Coordinates of C-alpha atoms in Angstrom, one line a residue:
T24 CA 113.6 -59.6 -66.8
I25 CA 114.4 -60.4 -62.9
V26 CA 118.1 -60.6 -63.9
G27 CA 119.3 -58.0 -66.2
D28 CA 121.3 -58.9 -69.4
G29 CA 124.2 -56.5 -68.6
L30 CA 126.9 -57.1 -66.0
A31 CA 128.4 -53.9 -64.3
A32 CA 132.1 -53.5 -64.4
G33 CA 132.3 -53.6 -60.8
V34 CA 130.6 -53.4 -57.4
P35 CA 131.7 -50.7 -55.0
A36 CA 133.6 -52.4 -52.0
E37 CA 131.8 -50.0 -49.6
L38 CA 128.7 -51.9 -50.2
L39 CA 129.8 -54.6 -48.4
S40 CA 129.1 -52.5 -44.9
R41 CA 125.4 -53.7 -45.7
R42 CA 126.4 -57.3 -44.5
P43 CA 125.6 -58.1 -40.9
D44 CA 129.0 -59.7 -40.3
V45 CA 131.0 -56.9 -41.7
R46 CA 129.0 -54.4 -40.2
A47 CA 129.5 -55.9 -36.6
A48 CA 133.2 -56.2 -37.3
E49 CA 133.1 -52.6 -38.8
Y50 CA 131.3 -51.2 -35.5
A51 CA 134.0 -53.2 -33.3
V52 CA 136.9 -51.5 -34.9
V53 CA 135.1 -48.0 -34.6
A54 CA 134.6 -48.6 -30.9
A55 CA 138.2 -49.7 -30.5
T56 CA 139.7 -46.7 -32.3
S57 CA 137.0 -44.1 -31.3
R58 CA 139.7 -42.0 -29.9
M59 CA 141.7 -42.0 -32.9
G60 CA 139.2 -40.0 -35.0
L61 CA 138.8 -42.6 -37.6
A62 CA 136.3 -41.9 -40.3
K63 CA 133.9 -44.9 -41.5
A64 CA 134.7 -43.8 -45.1
A65 CA 138.3 -44.7 -44.7
M66 CA 137.6 -48.4 -43.6
Y67 CA 136.6 -49.3 -47.1
P68 CA 139.4 -48.8 -50.1
S69 CA 137.9 -47.0 -53.2
I70 CA 137.8 -50.1 -55.4
S71 CA 135.4 -51.9 -57.2
L72 CA 134.6 -55.7 -56.7
T73 CA 134.8 -57.7 -59.9
P74 CA 134.3 -61.4 -60.9
S75 CA 138.1 -61.7 -61.0
I76 CA 139.2 -60.4 -57.7
G77 CA 138.6 -63.6 -56.0
T78 CA 140.7 -64.6 -53.0
N79 CA 144.0 -63.8 -54.5
S80 CA 146.2 -63.2 -51.6
I81 CA 148.7 -60.5 -53.7
Q82 CA 145.5 -58.6 -54.6
F83 CA 144.2 -58.7 -51.1
S84 CA 147.5 -57.8 -49.5
K85 CA 147.7 -54.6 -52.0
W86 CA 144.0 -53.8 -51.4
F87 CA 144.7 -53.5 -47.4
D88 CA 147.8 -51.5 -48.0
L89 CA 146.0 -48.8 -50.1
P90 CA 145.6 -45.2 -48.4
G91 CA 142.7 -45.3 -46.4
S92 CA 142.7 -49.0 -45.4
I93 CA 141.6 -49.7 -41.8
V94 CA 144.4 -52.1 -41.2
K95 CA 147.1 -49.6 -42.5
T96 CA 145.3 -46.7 -40.5
I97 CA 145.4 -48.8 -37.2
A98 CA 148.9 -49.9 -37.8
G99 CA 150.1 -46.4 -38.2
N100 CA 148.0 -45.3 -35.0
I101 CA 149.1 -48.1 -32.9
A102 CA 152.6 -47.5 -33.5
Q103 CA 152.5 -44.0 -31.6
P104 CA 152.6 -44.0 -27.9
I105 CA 149.3 -43.5 -26.3
F106 CA 150.3 -43.6 -22.7
Q107 CA 148.1 -42.0 -20.2
K108 CA 149.9 -40.6 -17.2
G109 CA 150.5 -43.5 -14.8
A110 CA 149.5 -46.2 -17.2
L111 CA 151.2 -49.3 -17.0
K112 CA 153.2 -50.6 -20.0
T113 CA 151.6 -54.0 -19.7
N114 CA 148.1 -52.4 -20.2
Y115 CA 149.4 -50.5 -23.2
E116 CA 150.6 -53.8 -24.8
I117 CA 147.4 -55.3 -24.3
S118 CA 145.5 -52.5 -25.7
V119 CA 147.7 -52.7 -28.8
I120 CA 147.2 -56.4 -29.2
E121 CA 143.5 -56.1 -29.0
R122 CA 143.5 -53.3 -31.8
E123 CA 145.5 -55.6 -33.8
K124 CA 143.1 -58.5 -33.3
I125 CA 139.9 -56.4 -34.1
A126 CA 141.7 -54.9 -37.3
L127 CA 142.5 -58.5 -38.5
Q128 CA 139.1 -59.7 -37.6
F129 CA 137.4 -57.0 -39.9
K130 CA 140.0 -57.6 -42.5
Q131 CA 139.0 -61.2 -42.4
S132 CA 135.1 -60.5 -42.6
V133 CA 135.8 -58.3 -45.5
M134 CA 138.1 -60.7 -47.4
I135 CA 135.2 -63.5 -47.0
A136 CA 132.6 -61.0 -48.1
V137 CA 134.7 -60.1 -51.1
S138 CA 135.2 -63.7 -52.1
E139 CA 131.4 -64.4 -51.8
V140 CA 130.4 -61.5 -53.9
S141 CA 133.3 -62.4 -56.6
D142 CA 132.0 -65.7 -56.8
A143 CA 128.4 -64.7 -57.5
L144 CA 129.6 -62.3 -60.2
A145 CA 131.7 -64.9 -61.8
K146 CA 128.5 -67.2 -61.9
I147 CA 126.4 -64.5 -63.3
K148 CA 129.0 -63.7 -66.0
H149 CA 129.4 -67.5 -66.9
T150 CA 125.8 -68.1 -67.0
E151 CA 125.3 -65.0 -69.4
Q152 CA 128.0 -66.5 -71.7
R153 CA 126.3 -69.8 -71.7
L154 CA 122.9 -68.2 -72.7
R155 CA 124.3 -66.4 -75.5
L156 CA 125.8 -69.7 -76.9
I157 CA 122.6 -71.3 -76.3
H158 CA 120.8 -68.5 -78.1
A159 CA 122.8 -68.9 -81.2
K160 CA 122.5 -72.7 -81.1
S161 CA 118.7 -72.0 -80.9
N162 CA 118.6 -70.3 -84.3
A163 CA 120.6 -73.0 -86.1
L164 CA 118.6 -75.8 -84.5
A165 CA 115.1 -74.0 -85.5
K166 CA 116.5 -73.8 -89.1
A167 CA 117.6 -77.5 -89.0
T168 CA 114.1 -78.4 -87.8
A169 CA 112.5 -76.4 -90.8
D170 CA 114.8 -77.8 -93.3
A171 CA 114.0 -81.5 -92.1
A172 CA 110.4 -80.9 -92.2
L173 CA 110.8 -79.4 -95.9
L174 CA 112.9 -82.3 -97.0
Y175 CA 110.3 -84.9 -95.5
K176 CA 107.3 -83.2 -97.4
S177 CA 109.3 -83.5 -100.6
G178 CA 110.1 -87.0 -100.0
M179 CA 114.1 -86.5 -99.5
A180 CA 114.1 -87.4 -95.8
N181 CA 112.2 -89.8 -93.4
Y182 CA 110.2 -88.8 -90.4
L183 CA 112.7 -90.0 -87.9
E184 CA 114.9 -86.8 -89.2
V185 CA 112.2 -84.6 -88.4
I186 CA 111.7 -86.2 -84.9
T187 CA 115.5 -86.0 -84.3
A188 CA 115.8 -82.3 -85.2
Q189 CA 112.9 -81.3 -83.0
N190 CA 114.3 -83.4 -80.1
N191 CA 117.5 -81.6 -80.4
A192 CA 115.7 -78.1 -80.2
L193 CA 113.7 -79.4 -77.2
Q194 CA 117.0 -80.3 -75.4
N195 CA 118.5 -77.0 -76.1
D196 CA 115.3 -75.1 -74.9
L197 CA 115.6 -77.2 -71.9
E198 CA 119.3 -76.3 -71.3
R199 CA 118.3 -72.6 -71.7
I200 CA 115.7 -73.0 -68.8
T201 CA 118.2 -74.7 -66.5
V202 CA 121.0 -72.1 -67.1
K203 CA 118.5 -69.3 -66.5
R204 CA 117.4 -70.9 -63.1
E205 CA 121.6 -71.0 -62.2
K206 CA 121.7 -67.1 -63.2
L207 CA 118.6 -66.4 -60.9
N208 CA 120.3 -68.5 -58.2
A209 CA 123.5 -66.6 -58.8
A210 CA 121.8 -63.1 -58.5
I211 CA 120.3 -64.3 -55.2
D212 CA 123.7 -65.4 -54.0
L213 CA 124.8 -61.7 -54.9
Y214 CA 122.2 -60.0 -53.2
R215 CA 123.1 -62.0 -50.1
A216 CA 126.6 -61.4 -50.3
L217 CA 125.9 -57.7 -50.4
G218 CA 123.7 -57.8 -47.4
G219 CA 120.4 -58.2 -49.2
G220 CA 118.3 -55.7 -51.3
T221 CA 118.4 -54.8 -54.7
D222 CA 119.1 -51.0 -53.5
T223 CA 122.6 -52.3 -52.9
L224 CA 123.5 -52.8 -56.5
P225 CA 124.2 -50.3 -59.2
P226 CA 121.7 -49.9 -61.9
N227 CA 123.1 -52.0 -64.6
T228 CA 124.0 -54.9 -62.3
P229 CA 121.8 -57.9 -62.4

């Protein structure tokens, strides 16, 4: 199938760097902190993105306070005087503000990316749950249709009951097609949210 039946427990946050907007913000941070020896690997916390991470402000606050967080790293670095001989205090203050601004822009771009990935994962999970229910209902409706046909042949039911059972089964099939389409659209949203390309996803992720 185009979209797998299993949903990975989480997507590595570092995959967000495939997004053009996040990558641009990342480059801006690297450029602004190039003299601080900041490693790219330290910019993304070692967490996994899941359908439930959402945009919870508390979670985001804790996330960016983790060791290795770019915001925390920059906050620690800008707290140390970086005066060059003869540099004016005003220039230093301006540079601090610029670094804080760039760090916040990066944080915002990552938060937006996390929200979009989380939404897509949640949609995929929801459609998978609906498809399981539809499949179970399909088996019951198939049996009901067969039973109605047998009762009709034995003269214990009229043909209207057969038609009704067949129509119920047809409506269930149409619903399954609709939900499958929603799942495919959610998968497309996920690929886009991760910057595009199936190679961005773990093996078991739709």
